[in-house]
CSV table of C-alpha atoms in Angstrom, one decimal:
chain,number,residue,atom,x,y,z
W,29,MET,CA,14.1,-11.1,-6.3
W,30,ALA,CA,14.0,-7.7,-4.8
W,31,THR,CA,16.1,-6.5,-6.3
W,32,LYS,CA,14.9,-3.6,-8.4
W,33,PHE,CA,11.1,-2.3,-9.5
W,34,ARG,CA,8.3,-5.3,-10.5
W,35,GLY,CA,5.6,-4.7,-12.7
W,36,ALA,CA,2.7,-6.0,-12.8
W,37,ASN,CA,3.1,-8.7,-15.4
W,38,TRP,CA,6.2,-9.7,-13.2
W,39,LEU,CA,4.1,-10.1,-10.5
W,40,GLN,CA,1.9,-11.5,-11.5
W,41,LYS,CA,3.3,-14.0,-13.5
W,42,ASN,CA,6.1,-14.8,-9.9
W,43,ASP,CA,2.8,-15.5,-7.7
W,44,PHE,CA,3.0,-12.3,-6.0
W,45,ALA,CA,0.0,-10.1,-5.0
W,46,PRO,CA,-0.9,-6.5,-5.9
W,47,GLN,CA,0.4,-5.5,-1.9
W,48,ILE,CA,2.6,-3.3,0.0
W,49,PHE,CA,5.0,-4.0,2.7
W,50,LEU,CA,5.8,-1.8,5.7
W,51,PHE,CA,9.2,-3.2,7.3
W,52,ARG,CA,9.7,-0.6,10.7
W,53,ASN,CA,13.5,-0.9,12.3
W,54,LEU,CA,13.7,-1.8,15.5
W,55,GLU,CA,16.9,0.0,15.9
W,56,THR,CA,15.6,3.8,14.6
W,57,GLY,CA,11.7,3.6,13.8
W,58,GLN,CA,12.4,4.2,10.3
W,59,VAL,CA,10.3,2.6,7.6
W,60,LEU,CA,10.9,0.3,4.8
W,61,TYR,CA,8.5,0.4,1.4
W,62,SER,CA,8.7,-3.2,-0.4
W,63,GLN,CA,6.8,-4.3,-2.7
W,64,LEU,CA,7.7,-8.3,-2.5
W,65,PRO,CA,7.8,-9.7,1.5
W,66,GLU,CA,11.2,-9.3,1.6
W,67,PHE,CA,13.8,-6.2,0.9
W,68,SER,CA,17.1,-5.9,0.0
W,69,ASP,CA,20.2,-3.1,0.2
W,70,TYR,CA,18.3,-1.7,-3.3
W,71,GLN,CA,15.2,-0.6,-2.0
W,72,ILE,CA,17.4,1.2,1.6
W,73,LYS,CA,19.6,2.8,-0.9
W,74,LYS,CA,16.5,3.6,-4.0
W,75,GLN,CA,14.4,5.1,-0.2
W,76,PHE,CA,17.1,7.2,1.8
W,77,GLN,CA,18.9,9.0,-0.6
W,78,ARG,CA,20.6,11.8,1.2
W,79,PRO,CA,20.8,10.3,4.4
W,80,ASN,CA,22.8,11.7,7.5
W,81,TRP,CA,23.2,11.8,11.7
W,82,GLU,CA,19.5,12.1,12.5
W,83,ASN,CA,18.0,9.3,9.9
W,84,ARG,CA,21.4,7.4,9.0
W,85,ARG,CA,20.8,5.0,5.8
W,86,PRO,CA,20.0,1.4,7.4
W,87,LYS,CA,21.0,-2.1,7.1
W,88,THR,CA,19.5,-5.2,5.6
W,89,ARG,CA,19.6,-6.3,8.8
W,90,PRO,CA,17.4,-9.1,9.7
W,91,ASP,CA,17.2,-9.0,12.8
W,92,ILE,CA,16.5,-5.5,13.2
W,93,TRP,CA,13.5,-5.0,10.8
W,94,ARG,CA,9.6,-6.1,12.0
W,95,ILE,CA,6.8,-6.3,9.1
W,96,MET,CA,4.6,-3.5,10.3
W,97,ALA,CA,2.3,-3.3,8.3
W,98,VAL,CA,0.6,-4.8,4.7
W,99,ALA,CA,-1.5,-3.3,2.3
W,100,ASN,CA,-3.4,-5.2,0.0
W,101,PHE,CA,-5.0,-3.2,-3.3
W,102,PRO,CA,-7.5,-5.2,-5.7
W,103,THR,CA,-5.0,-4.1,-8.4
W,104,TYR,CA,-1.7,-4.2,-10.3
W,105,GLU,CA,-2.1,-1.0,-11.5
W,106,SER,CA,-2.7,0.4,-8.1
W,107,SER,CA,-0.6,-1.3,-6.0
W,108,ILE,CA,2.5,-0.4,-8.4
W,109,LYS,CA,0.6,3.4,-8.2
W,110,ALA,CA,1.2,3.8,-4.8
W,111,PHE,CA,4.2,1.8,-4.1
W,112,GLU,CA,5.8,4.5,-6.4
W,113,SER,CA,4.3,7.6,-4.8
W,114,LEU,CA,5.3,6.3,-1.3
W,115,VAL,CA,8.5,6.6,-1.6
W,116,HIS,CA,8.4,9.6,-4.2
W,117,LEU,CA,6.7,11.1,-1.2
W,118,ARG,CA,9.4,10.2,0.9
W,119,THR,CA,12.4,11.5,-1.9
W,120,LEU,CA,10.5,14.8,-1.1
W,121,ARG,CA,10.2,15.2,2.3
W,122,ASP,CA,13.6,14.0,2.7
W,123,VAL,CA,15.4,15.4,-0.6
W,124,VAL,CA,13.4,18.4,-2.3
W,125,THR,CA,11.7,19.6,0.5
W,126,LYS,CA,13.4,18.8,3.4
W,127,ASP,CA,13.9,22.3,5.5
W,128,VAL,CA,9.5,22.0,5.1
W,129,ALA,CA,9.0,19.1,7.5
W,130,MET,CA,11.4,19.6,9.4
W,131,LYS,CA,9.3,22.4,10.6
W,132,TYR,CA,6.8,19.2,11.0
W,133,ARG,CA,9.1,17.0,13.2
W,134,PRO,CA,8.4,16.9,16.8
W,135,LYS,CA,11.8,19.0,18.1
W,136,ASN,CA,14.0,18.4,21.1
W,137,GLU,CA,15.7,21.0,22.8
W,138,ASP,CA,18.5,21.2,20.7
W,139,ASN,CA,16.2,21.7,17.8
W,140,HIS,CA,17.1,17.8,16.4
W,141,ILE,CA,14.2,15.5,15.6
W,142,TRP,CA,13.3,14.1,18.9
W,143,TYR,CA,14.6,10.6,19.6
W,144,SER,CA,15.9,8.0,21.9
W,145,GLY,CA,18.5,6.3,21.8
W,146,GLN,CA,18.9,5.9,17.7
W,147,PHE,CA,15.4,5.7,17.9
W,148,ARG,CA,13.1,8.5,16.0
W,149,PRO,CA,9.3,7.2,16.6
W,150,VAL,CA,8.3,10.2,13.9
W,151,TYR,CA,9.7,8.0,10.9
W,152,THR,CA,7.0,5.6,11.8
W,153,GLN,CA,4.4,8.0,11.8
W,154,GLU,CA,5.3,9.2,8.6
W,155,ALA,CA,5.0,5.9,7.0
W,156,VAL,CA,1.6,5.8,8.3
W,157,ALA,CA,0.8,9.0,7.2
W,158,ASP,CA,1.9,8.4,3.7
W,159,LEU,CA,0.4,5.5,3.7
W,160,ASN,CA,-3.5,7.0,4.1
W,161,ASN,CA,-2.8,10.0,1.7
W,162,VAL,CA,-1.6,7.6,-0.6
W,163,ILE,CA,-4.3,5.3,-0.3
W,164,GLN,CA,-7.0,8.3,-0.1
W,165,HIS,CA,-5.7,9.9,-3.8
W,166,ILE,CA,-5.5,6.8,-5.4
W,167,GLY,CA,-9.0,6.4,-4.3
W,168,SER,CA,-8.9,2.5,-4.2
W,169,LYS,CA,-10.1,0.0,-1.5
W,170,THR,CA,-7.7,-1.3,0.7
W,171,THR,CA,-7.6,-4.2,3.8
W,172,ILE,CA,-4.0,-3.3,5.6
W,173,PHE,CA,-3.2,-5.8,8.1
W,174,TRP,CA,-1.1,-4.3,11.3
W,175,GLU,CA,0.9,-5.9,13.4
W,176,ASP,CA,-0.6,-4.2,16.4
W,177,GLU,CA,-4.2,-2.7,15.7
W,178,TRP,CA,-2.8,1.2,17.0
W,179,ARG,CA,0.5,0.8,14.5
W,180,LYS,CA,-3.2,2.8,12.0
W,181,GLY,CA,-3.8,5.9,14.6
W,182,ASP,CA,-6.9,7.4,14.9
W,183,SER,CA,-9.3,5.8,12.7
W,184,SER,CA,-11.3,8.8,12.2
W,185,HIS,CA,-8.0,9.4,9.5
W,186,TRP,CA,-8.8,7.1,7.7
W,187,LYS,CA,-11.8,6.6,5.1
W,188,PRO,CA,-14.0,3.6,6.0
W,189,GLU,CA,-14.9,3.2,2.7
W,190,LEU,CA,-11.6,2.9,1.1
W,191,VAL,CA,-9.9,0.8,4.1
W,192,GLN,CA,-10.5,-2.0,5.8
W,193,HIS,CA,-8.1,-2.6,9.3
W,194,GLU,CA,-6.6,-5.7,9.6
W,195,THR,CA,-4.0,-7.3,12.9
W,196,MET,CA,-1.6,-10.0,11.6
W,197,ASN,CA,-2.5,-13.4,13.2
W,198,ARG,CA,0.7,-14.3,15.1
W,199,THR,CA,-1.0,-17.0,16.5
W,200,GLY,CA,1.8,-19.6,16.2
W,201,THR,CA,4.0,-17.6,13.6
W,202,ARG,CA,7.3,-17.2,15.7
W,203,ILE,CA,9.2,-16.5,13.1
W,204,GLN,CA,9.3,-13.9,10.8
W,205,SER,CA,9.6,-15.3,7.3
W,206,ALA,CA,6.7,-17.7,8.1
W,207,LEU,CA,4.4,-15.0,8.8
W,208,LEU,CA,5.5,-13.2,6.2
W,209,ASP,CA,4.2,-15.4,3.4
W,210,GLU,CA,1.3,-15.8,5.4
W,211,LEU,CA,0.6,-12.9,4.9
W,212,ARG,CA,1.7,-13.2,0.8
W,213,VAL,CA,-1.2,-16.2,0.1
W,214,LYS,CA,-3.2,-14.2,2.3
W,215,GLY,CA,-2.8,-11.1,0.0
W,216,ARG,CA,-3.2,-13.1,-3.5
W,217,GLU,CA,-6.8,-15.0,-2.4
W,218,LEU,CA,-7.9,-11.2,-1.6
W,219,PHE,CA,-6.7,-10.4,-5.0
W,220,GLN,CA,-8.9,-13.8,-6.4
W,221,LYS,CA,-12.2,-12.8,-4.3
W,222,ALA,CA,-11.7,-9.0,-6.1
W,223,SER,CA,-11.1,-10.2,-9.5
W,224,ARG,CA,-13.7,-12.9,-9.5
W,225,GLU,CA,-16.7,-9.6,-7.0
W,226,GLU,CA,-15.5,-7.6,-10.5
W,227,ASN,CA,-15.9,-9.8,-13.2
W,228,THR,CA,-19.7,-10.3,-12.0
W,229,ARG,CA,-19.6,-6.6,-11.6
W,230,LYS,CA,-18.1,-6.7,-15.7
W,231,GLN,CA,-21.1,-9.4,-16.3
W,232,LYS,CA,-23.5,-7.8,-15.2
W,233,ARG,CA,-23.3,-4.4,-16.1
W,234,GLU,CA,-22.3,-5.9,-20.2
W,235,ALA,CA,-26.1,-7.8,-19.6
W,236,ASP,CA,-27.5,-5.0,-18.8
W,237,ARG,CA,-26.0,-2.4,-21.6
W,238,ALA,CA,-27.5,-5.7,-24.0
W,239,ARG,CA,-30.3,-6.1,-22.6
W,240,LYS,CA,-31.5,-1.9,-22.4
W,241,ALA,CA,-30.2,-2.0,-25.6
W,242,ARG,CA,-32.6,-5.2,-27.2
W,243,ARG,CA,-35.3,-2.8,-25.3
W,244,LYS,CA,-34.7,0.6,-28.0
W,245,ALA,CA,-33.9,-1.7,-30.9
W,246,ALA,CA,-37.5,-3.1,-30.2
W,247,VAL,CA,-38.9,-0.1,-29.7
W,248,GLN,CA,-37.9,1.1,-33.0
W,249,ALA,CA,-38.1,-1.8,-34.8
W,250,GLU,CA,-42.4,-1.4,-33.7
W,251,GLN,CA,-42.2,2.3,-34.1
W,252,THR,CA,-41.2,2.0,-37.6
W,253,GLU,CA,-43.8,-0.9,-38.2
W,254,GLN,CA,-46.7,1.2,-36.9
W,255,PRO,CA,-49.0,2.4,-39.9
W,256,THR,CA,-48.7,6.3,-41.2
W,257,VAL,CA,-51.6,7.7,-41.1
């Protein structure tokens, strides 16, 4: 299923929530974005377009990927916009404005991206920063489930009126596929709750407009009925 980009109708029809899954590579620190609780070589090729020795195109082996965060959005439109923005930022950093991005990455004594073994922590840091920036740009209220609370970085960088942070409940869920399914179900529950709340607000707004219209009509009728002197 994770072989191509998915639109709002497909996601809703197939019982997927408006979510973005962030998978981190245990060996390299690279981060992969997915609309679904799974990924394929399609996403890897789309998101790692200019591989090199410092940023090799990763493999799809499930044993080297772990879920780092899941962002839950109130609408499919906002989740799709956020997903496209994250992939676009990745392309800018790795291809279009690579020289600019390199200026801000920590370097070792050889002026290469700092690493230990094959691991470069800057990639996960950039993914978290991009997620934060995208949410602020969209202005959409978002709930993010983190594998560990410290992954989100300094809380002062996040806008509390936009983002609610939660920690994944991994108790008794050692198998990642089971955890991902739990997060998918949780995302559906959050989306359904947000939809109900939005419908309630919409009905209230419509009722308020109807009351104002009736009141205005009553005033106009009263003024019309008043005798002229």
